[in-house]
Coordinates of C-alpha atoms and ligand atoms in Angstrom, one line a residue:
Chain A
M1 CA 7.4 19.2 -15.0
Q2 CA 3.7 19.0 -14.6
K3 CA 2.0 18.1 -17.9
D4 CA -1.6 18.2 -18.7
D5 CA -1.3 15.3 -21.0
A6 CA -0.1 12.8 -18.4
G7 CA -0.6 10.0 -20.9
G8 CA 2.0 11.3 -23.4
G9 CA -0.7 11.3 -26.1
D10 CA -0.3 7.6 -27.0
V11 CA -2.6 6.1 -24.4
N12 CA -5.9 4.5 -25.0
A13 CA -6.9 5.6 -21.5
A14 CA -6.2 9.2 -22.4
A15 CA -8.3 9.0 -25.5
I16 CA -11.4 8.2 -23.5
T17 CA -10.7 10.7 -20.8
P18 CA -13.5 13.3 -20.6
Q19 CA -12.5 16.9 -20.7
S20 CA -14.3 17.5 -17.4
M21 CA -11.9 15.5 -15.3
T22 CA -9.3 17.2 -13.2
S23 CA -5.6 16.6 -14.0
E24 CA -5.5 14.4 -10.8
E25 CA -8.3 12.3 -11.9
R26 CA -6.8 11.9 -15.4
R27 CA -3.5 10.9 -13.9
K28 CA -5.1 8.4 -11.7
Q29 CA -6.9 6.9 -14.7
V30 CA -3.7 6.8 -16.8
R31 CA -1.8 5.1 -14.0
D32 CA -4.5 2.6 -13.2
E33 CA -4.7 1.8 -16.9
W34 CA -1.0 1.0 -17.1
S35 CA -1.2 -1.1 -14.0
A36 CA -4.1 -3.0 -15.5
C37 CA -2.2 -3.4 -18.8
L38 CA 0.8 -4.9 -17.0
T39 CA -1.5 -7.2 -15.1
R40 CA -3.2 -8.3 -18.3
L41 CA 0.3 -8.8 -19.9
A42 CA 1.2 -11.2 -17.1
E43 CA -2.0 -13.2 -17.7
T44 CA -2.2 -13.2 -21.4
R45 CA 1.4 -12.9 -22.6
D46 CA -0.1 -10.8 -25.4
K47 CA 2.6 -8.9 -27.3
T48 CA 0.2 -6.1 -28.3
E49 CA -0.2 -5.3 -24.6
F50 CA 3.6 -5.3 -24.3
A51 CA 3.8 -3.0 -27.3
R52 CA 1.5 -0.5 -25.6
L53 CA 3.5 -0.6 -22.4
F54 CA 6.6 -0.1 -24.4
G55 CA 5.1 2.9 -26.2
Y56 CA 4.5 4.7 -22.9
F57 CA 7.4 3.5 -20.7
A58 CA 10.4 3.0 -23.0
P59 CA 10.8 6.7 -23.9
R60 CA 10.5 7.5 -20.2
V61 CA 13.0 4.8 -19.1
K62 CA 15.5 6.0 -21.7
A63 CA 15.0 9.6 -20.5
Y64 CA 15.7 8.5 -17.0
L65 CA 18.8 6.6 -18.0
L66 CA 20.1 9.6 -19.9
R67 CA 19.6 11.8 -16.9
L68 CA 21.6 9.3 -14.9
G69 CA 24.5 10.2 -17.2
M70 CA 24.5 7.4 -19.8
V71 CA 25.4 8.2 -23.4
D72 CA 22.6 7.6 -25.9
A73 CA 23.7 4.2 -27.1
T74 CA 24.1 2.8 -23.6
A75 CA 20.8 4.3 -22.5
E76 CA 19.1 2.7 -25.5
E77 CA 20.7 -0.7 -24.7
V78 CA 19.9 -0.6 -21.0
M79 CA 16.4 0.5 -21.7
Q80 CA 16.0 -2.6 -24.0
E81 CA 17.3 -4.8 -21.2
A82 CA 14.9 -3.2 -18.7
M83 CA 11.9 -3.5 -21.0
L84 CA 12.8 -7.1 -21.7
L85 CA 12.7 -7.7 -18.0
V86 CA 9.2 -6.2 -17.9
W87 CA 8.1 -8.9 -20.4
R88 CA 9.9 -11.7 -18.5
K89 CA 9.0 -10.7 -14.9
A90 CA 5.5 -9.4 -15.5
H91 CA 4.1 -12.3 -13.5
L92 CA 5.8 -10.9 -10.4
F93 CA 4.1 -7.6 -10.7
N94 CA 1.7 -7.1 -7.8
R95 CA -0.7 -4.2 -8.3
S96 CA -1.7 -3.9 -4.7
K97 CA 1.9 -3.3 -3.8
A98 CA 3.1 -0.8 -6.4
S99 CA 1.9 0.9 -9.6
A100 CA 3.3 -0.2 -12.9
S101 CA 5.4 3.0 -13.0
T102 CA 7.0 2.3 -9.7
W103 CA 7.7 -1.3 -10.6
I104 CA 9.3 -0.4 -13.9
F105 CA 11.2 2.3 -12.2
T106 CA 12.8 -0.2 -9.9
L107 CA 13.7 -2.6 -12.8
A108 CA 15.3 0.3 -14.7
R109 CA 17.2 1.5 -11.6
N110 CA 18.5 -2.0 -10.9
Q111 CA 19.6 -2.5 -14.6
S112 CA 21.5 0.8 -14.5
I113 CA 23.3 -0.1 -11.3
D114 CA 24.1 -3.5 -12.7
R115 CA 25.6 -1.8 -15.7
M116 CA 27.7 0.7 -13.7
R117 CA 29.0 -1.6 -11.0
R118 CA 31.8 -4.1 -11.2
D119 CA 30.3 -6.5 -8.8
K120 CA 26.9 -8.1 -8.6
V121 CA 24.1 -5.7 -7.9
Q122 CA 23.1 -5.7 -4.3
F123 CA 19.5 -4.7 -4.5
Y124 CA 17.1 -6.2 -2.1
E125 CA 14.3 -8.2 -3.8
L126 CA 11.9 -10.6 -2.2
P127 CA 12.7 -14.1 -3.3
E128 CA 10.6 -14.7 -6.4
E129 CA 9.0 -18.0 -5.4
E130 CA 7.9 -16.8 -2.0
P131 CA 4.5 -15.1 -1.7
D132 CA 4.8 -11.5 -0.5
P133 CA 5.1 -11.8 3.2
D134 CA 3.2 -8.6 3.9
H135 CA 0.0 -8.8 5.7
R136 CA -0.5 -5.1 6.0
D137 CA -3.4 -3.4 4.3
M138 CA -2.0 -0.4 2.5
G139 CA -4.9 -0.1 0.2
E140 CA -4.3 0.6 -3.4
H141 CA -0.8 1.9 -3.5
S142 CA -1.2 3.2 -7.0
V143 CA -4.1 5.4 -5.9
I144 CA -1.9 6.9 -3.2
E145 CA 0.9 7.5 -5.7
D146 CA -1.4 9.7 -7.7
R147 CA -1.7 12.0 -4.6
M148 CA 2.0 11.8 -4.2
Q149 CA 2.3 13.1 -7.7
E150 CA 0.2 16.1 -6.9
A151 CA 2.3 16.7 -3.8
I152 CA 5.6 16.6 -5.7
A153 CA 4.3 19.4 -8.0
T154 CA 3.8 21.6 -5.0
L155 CA 7.1 21.1 -3.3
P156 CA 9.3 24.2 -2.7
E157 CA 12.0 24.5 -5.3
G158 CA 14.8 23.7 -3.0
Q159 CA 13.2 20.4 -2.0
A160 CA 12.2 19.5 -5.5
Q161 CA 15.7 20.2 -6.7
V162 CA 17.4 17.7 -4.2
L163 CA 14.7 15.1 -5.1
H164 CA 15.4 15.4 -8.8
L165 CA 19.2 15.4 -8.3
S166 CA 18.9 12.2 -6.2
Y167 CA 16.3 10.3 -8.2
Y168 CA 16.9 11.5 -11.7
E169 CA 20.6 12.0 -11.7
G170 CA 21.5 9.3 -9.1
K171 CA 23.7 11.8 -7.2
S172 CA 24.8 10.9 -3.7
H173 CA 24.0 13.3 -0.8
S174 CA 27.6 14.4 -0.7
E175 CA 27.7 15.1 -4.4
I176 CA 24.5 17.1 -4.2
A177 CA 25.9 19.1 -1.3
E178 CA 29.0 19.9 -3.3
Q179 CA 27.0 20.8 -6.4
L180 CA 24.7 23.1 -4.6
G181 CA 27.3 24.5 -2.2
I182 CA 25.2 23.6 0.9
P183 CA 26.1 21.5 3.9
L184 CA 25.4 17.7 3.7
G185 CA 22.9 18.1 6.6
S186 CA 20.9 20.5 4.6
V187 CA 20.6 18.1 1.7
K188 CA 19.3 15.4 4.0
S189 CA 16.9 17.6 5.8
R190 CA 15.5 18.9 2.5
L191 CA 15.0 15.3 1.4
R192 CA 13.4 14.4 4.7
L193 CA 11.0 17.4 4.5
A194 CA 10.1 16.5 0.9
F195 CA 9.4 12.9 1.9
S196 CA 7.4 13.7 4.9
K197 CA 5.1 15.8 2.7
L198 CA 4.8 12.9 0.2
K199 CA 4.5 10.3 2.9
A200 CA 1.5 12.0 4.3
H201 CA -0.2 10.8 1.1
W202 CA 1.3 7.4 1.4
G203 CA 0.3 6.2 4.9
E204 CA -3.2 7.3 5.0
D205 CA -6.2 5.3 3.9
A206 CA -7.3 5.7 0.4
Chain B
M1 CA 13.9 -10.1 15.7
N2 CA 13.2 -7.2 17.9
I3 CA 14.6 -4.2 16.0
S4 CA 14.3 -0.7 17.5
H5 CA 16.8 1.4 15.5
H6 CA 16.0 2.1 11.8
F7 CA 17.3 4.2 8.9
D8 CA 16.8 7.8 8.3
D9 CA 14.2 8.7 5.6
A10 CA 17.0 10.3 3.6
T11 CA 19.0 7.1 3.5
L12 CA 16.1 5.0 2.2
M13 CA 15.4 7.7 -0.4
A14 CA 19.0 7.4 -1.6
Y15 CA 18.6 3.6 -1.6
S16 CA 15.5 3.8 -3.8
A17 CA 17.2 6.4 -6.0
G18 CA 20.1 4.0 -6.5
S19 CA 22.6 6.6 -5.4
L20 CA 24.1 4.8 -2.4
P21 CA 27.6 3.4 -2.8
Q22 CA 27.6 -0.4 -3.1
G23 CA 28.6 -1.0 0.6
M24 CA 25.8 1.2 1.9
A25 CA 23.3 -0.4 -0.4
L26 CA 24.4 -3.8 0.8
L27 CA 24.0 -2.7 4.4
V28 CA 20.5 -1.4 3.7
A29 CA 19.6 -4.6 1.9
C30 CA 20.7 -6.6 4.9
H31 CA 18.6 -4.6 7.3
L32 CA 15.6 -4.9 4.9
H33 CA 16.1 -8.6 4.9
W34 CA 15.3 -8.5 8.6
C35 CA 13.0 -5.5 9.0
E36 CA 9.5 -5.5 7.7
H37 CA 8.9 -2.0 8.9
C38 CA 11.7 -0.6 6.6
R39 CA 10.6 -2.8 3.7
E40 CA 7.3 -1.0 3.9
R41 CA 9.0 2.4 4.0
V42 CA 11.0 1.4 0.9
D43 CA 7.8 0.8 -0.9
A44 CA 7.0 4.5 -0.3
T45 CA 10.5 5.8 -1.3
N46 CA 10.3 3.6 -4.4
A47 CA 7.0 5.1 -5.2
V48 CA 8.6 8.5 -5.4
G49 CA 10.7 7.1 -8.2
G50 CA 7.6 5.8 -9.9
V51 CA 5.9 9.1 -9.8
L52 CA 9.0 10.9 -11.1
L53 CA 9.3 8.4 -14.0
D54 CA 5.7 9.3 -14.9
D55 CA 6.7 13.0 -14.8
I56 CA 9.8 12.8 -16.8
E57 CA 9.9 14.3 -20.3
P58 CA 10.0 11.3 -22.7
V59 CA 12.8 11.1 -25.3
S60 CA 12.7 9.6 -28.7
L61 CA 14.0 6.1 -29.2
G62 CA 16.4 4.6 -31.8
E63 CA 14.8 3.5 -35.0
G64 CA 13.1 0.2 -34.8
A65 CA 13.5 0.0 -31.0
L66 CA 10.2 -1.7 -30.5
N67 CA 10.6 -4.2 -33.3
D68 CA 14.1 -5.1 -32.2
L69 CA 12.8 -5.9 -28.8
L70 CA 9.7 -7.7 -30.0
A71 CA 12.0 -10.0 -32.0
R72 CA 13.8 -10.8 -28.7
L73 CA 10.8 -11.7 -26.6
D74 CA 10.8 -15.3 -27.7
E75 CA 14.4 -15.8 -27.2
P76 CA 15.1 -18.4 -24.5
E77 CA 15.9 -16.8 -21.3
Q78 CA 19.5 -17.3 -20.4
E79 CA 19.8 -19.2 -17.3
L80 CA 21.5 -16.9 -14.9
A81 CA 24.3 -18.7 -13.2
K82 CA 22.7 -19.3 -9.8
P83 CA 25.0 -18.7 -6.9
V84 CA 26.2 -22.0 -5.7
S85 CA 24.2 -22.8 -2.6
R86 CA 26.1 -22.3 0.5
P87 CA 24.4 -24.1 3.3
S88 CA 26.8 -23.0 5.9
A89 CA 26.1 -19.4 5.1
S90 CA 22.4 -19.6 4.8
A91 CA 22.1 -21.5 8.0
G92 CA 24.3 -19.0 9.8
Q93 CA 23.9 -15.7 11.4
L94 CA 24.5 -13.4 8.4
P95 CA 21.6 -11.8 6.6
A96 CA 21.2 -13.3 3.1
P97 CA 22.6 -10.5 0.9
L98 CA 25.8 -10.5 3.0
A99 CA 26.0 -14.3 3.2
E100 CA 25.7 -14.4 -0.6
L101 CA 28.6 -12.0 -0.9
V102 CA 31.0 -13.5 1.5
G103 CA 30.0 -17.1 0.9
C104 CA 30.7 -18.3 4.4
D105 CA 29.7 -17.9 8.0
I106 CA 30.9 -15.3 10.5
D107 CA 33.5 -17.5 12.1
E108 CA 34.9 -18.7 8.7
L109 CA 35.7 -15.1 7.6
P110 CA 39.4 -14.1 7.4
W111 CA 39.3 -11.9 10.5
K112 CA 42.4 -9.7 10.9
R113 CA 43.4 -8.4 14.2
I114 CA 43.8 -4.6 14.0
G115 CA 44.2 -3.6 17.6
Y116 CA 43.3 -4.4 21.1
G117 CA 40.0 -6.3 21.1
V118 CA 39.2 -5.4 17.5
R119 CA 39.3 -7.5 14.4
Q120 CA 38.1 -6.6 10.9
V121 CA 37.4 -7.9 7.4
D122 CA 37.5 -5.4 4.5
L123 CA 34.9 -6.4 2.0
D124 CA 36.7 -4.4 -0.7
L125 CA 33.6 -3.3 -2.6
D126 CA 33.2 -0.7 -5.3
G127 CA 33.8 2.8 -4.0
P128 CA 33.4 5.5 -3.1
G129 CA 33.6 4.7 0.5
A130 CA 34.6 1.7 2.5
T131 CA 32.8 -1.4 3.8
R132 CA 34.1 -3.5 6.6
L133 CA 33.0 -6.0 9.1
L134 CA 34.2 -5.3 12.6
R135 CA 34.4 -7.7 15.5
I136 CA 34.8 -6.0 18.9
S137 CA 35.5 -7.8 22.1
P138 CA 33.4 -7.3 25.2
G139 CA 34.2 -4.3 27.3
V140 CA 35.9 -2.4 24.5
S141 CA 34.7 1.2 24.4
V142 CA 35.3 3.9 21.8
P143 CA 36.5 7.3 23.0
H144 CA 34.0 10.1 23.1
H145 CA 33.7 11.6 19.7
T146 CA 31.4 13.3 17.2
H147 CA 31.2 12.3 13.6
T148 CA 30.4 13.8 10.3
G149 CA 29.6 12.5 6.9
N150 CA 27.5 9.5 6.1
E151 CA 28.3 6.3 7.9
L152 CA 25.9 3.4 8.5
T153 CA 26.4 0.6 11.1
L154 CA 24.4 -2.6 11.2
I155 CA 24.7 -4.9 14.2
L156 CA 25.0 -8.5 13.1
S157 CA 25.4 -10.0 16.6
G158 CA 26.1 -9.0 20.1
S159 CA 25.2 -5.5 21.3
Y160 CA 26.5 -2.1 22.4
N161 CA 25.2 0.8 24.4
D162 CA 25.7 4.5 23.9
E163 CA 23.9 7.7 24.6
V164 CA 21.3 7.0 22.0
G165 CA 20.4 3.6 23.4
R166 CA 21.1 -0.1 23.1
F167 CA 21.9 -1.5 19.7
C168 CA 21.3 -5.2 19.2
R169 CA 21.3 -7.6 16.3
G170 CA 19.3 -6.1 13.4
D171 CA 19.6 -2.5 14.6
V172 CA 21.1 0.2 12.5
A173 CA 22.9 3.4 13.5
D174 CA 22.2 6.0 10.9
L175 CA 23.1 9.1 12.8
D176 CA 24.5 12.2 11.2
G177 CA 25.9 15.4 12.4
E178 CA 27.0 16.5 15.8
M179 CA 25.9 13.8 18.2
E180 CA 28.3 12.7 20.8
H181 CA 28.9 9.0 21.1
Q182 CA 30.8 6.6 23.3
P183 CA 29.7 3.2 22.4
L184 CA 30.5 0.3 24.7
V185 CA 30.3 -3.4 24.0
D186 CA 28.1 -4.2 27.0
T187 CA 27.8 -8.0 27.2
D188 CA 30.2 -10.9 27.3
E189 CA 29.7 -11.6 23.6
D190 CA 31.7 -10.1 20.7
C191 CA 29.8 -7.3 18.9
I192 CA 30.0 -7.9 15.2
C193 CA 28.8 -5.2 12.9
L194 CA 28.9 -4.1 9.3
I195 CA 30.1 -0.5 8.7
A196 CA 29.8 1.3 5.4
T197 CA 30.7 4.9 4.5
D198 CA 30.3 7.0 1.4
A199 CA 33.8 8.5 1.6
P200 CA 37.1 6.5 2.2
L201 CA 38.5 8.9 4.7
K202 CA 35.4 9.4 6.8
F203 CA 35.5 6.5 9.3
T204 CA 34.6 8.6 12.2
G205 CA 31.3 7.3 13.6
L206 CA 30.7 4.8 16.3
F207 CA 33.1 1.9 15.9
G208 CA 34.6 3.5 12.8
R209 CA 36.9 5.5 15.1
L210 CA 38.4 2.2 16.3
V211 CA 39.8 1.4 12.9
Q212 CA 41.0 4.8 12.0
P213 CA 44.5 4.5 13.3
F214 CA 44.8 1.2 11.4
I215 CA 43.8 2.3 8.0
G216 CA 46.3 5.0 7.5
L217 CA 44.6 8.0 8.9
Ligands
ZN1 ZN1 14.1 -1.1 10.0

C-alpha cells in the first residue's frame, strides 16, 4: 500500500524531489503540486495542465471504480465522465478546503453512485453559486491530509481492512460484518477507532 | 437551528465512502444541509477517501483514453435539466434535498394513516432498506424496546423525549446496539421525522417500532 514513489513516476514534482526528503515530505510536495495544478487549470483552462492531471488521476480513478466492482469497460467510461467533470468544474475547486485528491475522489464517487442508482443521486453539495459558508480556519487541509496518509499506513490490520472495504469497495457496514464474520458493532467500532486516529491529524493546527 | 444530536463517525465515513443506501444518504444530506458541524466532519471523512485514492495502485487505461477525452473537452456542456423550481417546497419546512425529492411541502404529502396517532409516507427509494416519513401525534409513546441494525432518524419538526435526551428539528438519532428507548412526543405539535434503514426488515429503532405492525412484520 505504501509506495516510495508517491507520484507514480509521471509527475514533474517527483522529478525535482531531492533524495534527502522523507517520504512524508515527498508526498506533501506531490499533493501540493496537484492541488496547485488543478488551481492553475481553473485559471488558465490550459489543456496541458489537464493532461498532466489526467496522467496522475485517471489511472487511480479507474482503479477505484474497478475495486467498487465495475467491469473494465464501465470503469473506463465512468472514469472518463469523472475526469470530464474535473475539467468542467475546476473553477469550484477550493484548495483551502480539500486537496485535489479529495476533490477528485468525491467527483468519482458521485459519478459511480449516479451510475449505479436508479434515481437521482442524493449527494450533498453546496450550491455552486454560493460562496462557501464556512468561516472556520482549518488551515491548509491538504497539509493535514499528508499526515493522515502517514497515519493510515500505521493502522492495525483489522482497522485498515474495514477502511478499505468501506472506501475502496463501497461495502456497507452490514456487508462488511457478513464478509468478515464479525458483529456489525465491531465493524463500526473499528471504523470509529481508525477515524479517531486519523482525525487527530485533521483537527489540529498545521 | 440549535442542533444537539449528530451522526456517529462511522455513519459519516459510510456516507463519504458512498456505501450508504440511498435513503440513509438522503437523510445524511438533509442533516448536512442544516448542520455546519457535520459538514466540517464530512470534509475530514472525505479526506480519508482522497488519501486512499492517492494510495491506490494505478491501473492501465484503454488505448487513446486521454486523446478521446481531450477531444470532448470543447463539447458544449449539456444543459442538465434543472429541477423545476418548486417555491412551495423551498419555502417550506423540509430540508432542500428532501424538498427536491418529494416536490411539495409537508402538508401536501400523501400521508397515510397506519395506526393510532401515526401517519406515514413511504418514499420508495432504491434498496436495500426502507425510507419513510412518519408523522406522530402528541402524546404517542413507543413501547420500551432495544434495537439492532442501522437505523437513522432525522427530526423534521416537533420533538420527542427519551432516555438519551430531547430530540428537536434538525437532530438525528444514530444509535446502535443495545440502548433502551421509550420515545414520547412531548409537545402539542406533531413530530415529523424521516427514518431510513439499511435492511428492509429492521425497523426496530425509535419510532420504527410504531410502523412494524403495519408493514407486514
Ligand atoms: Zn450535525
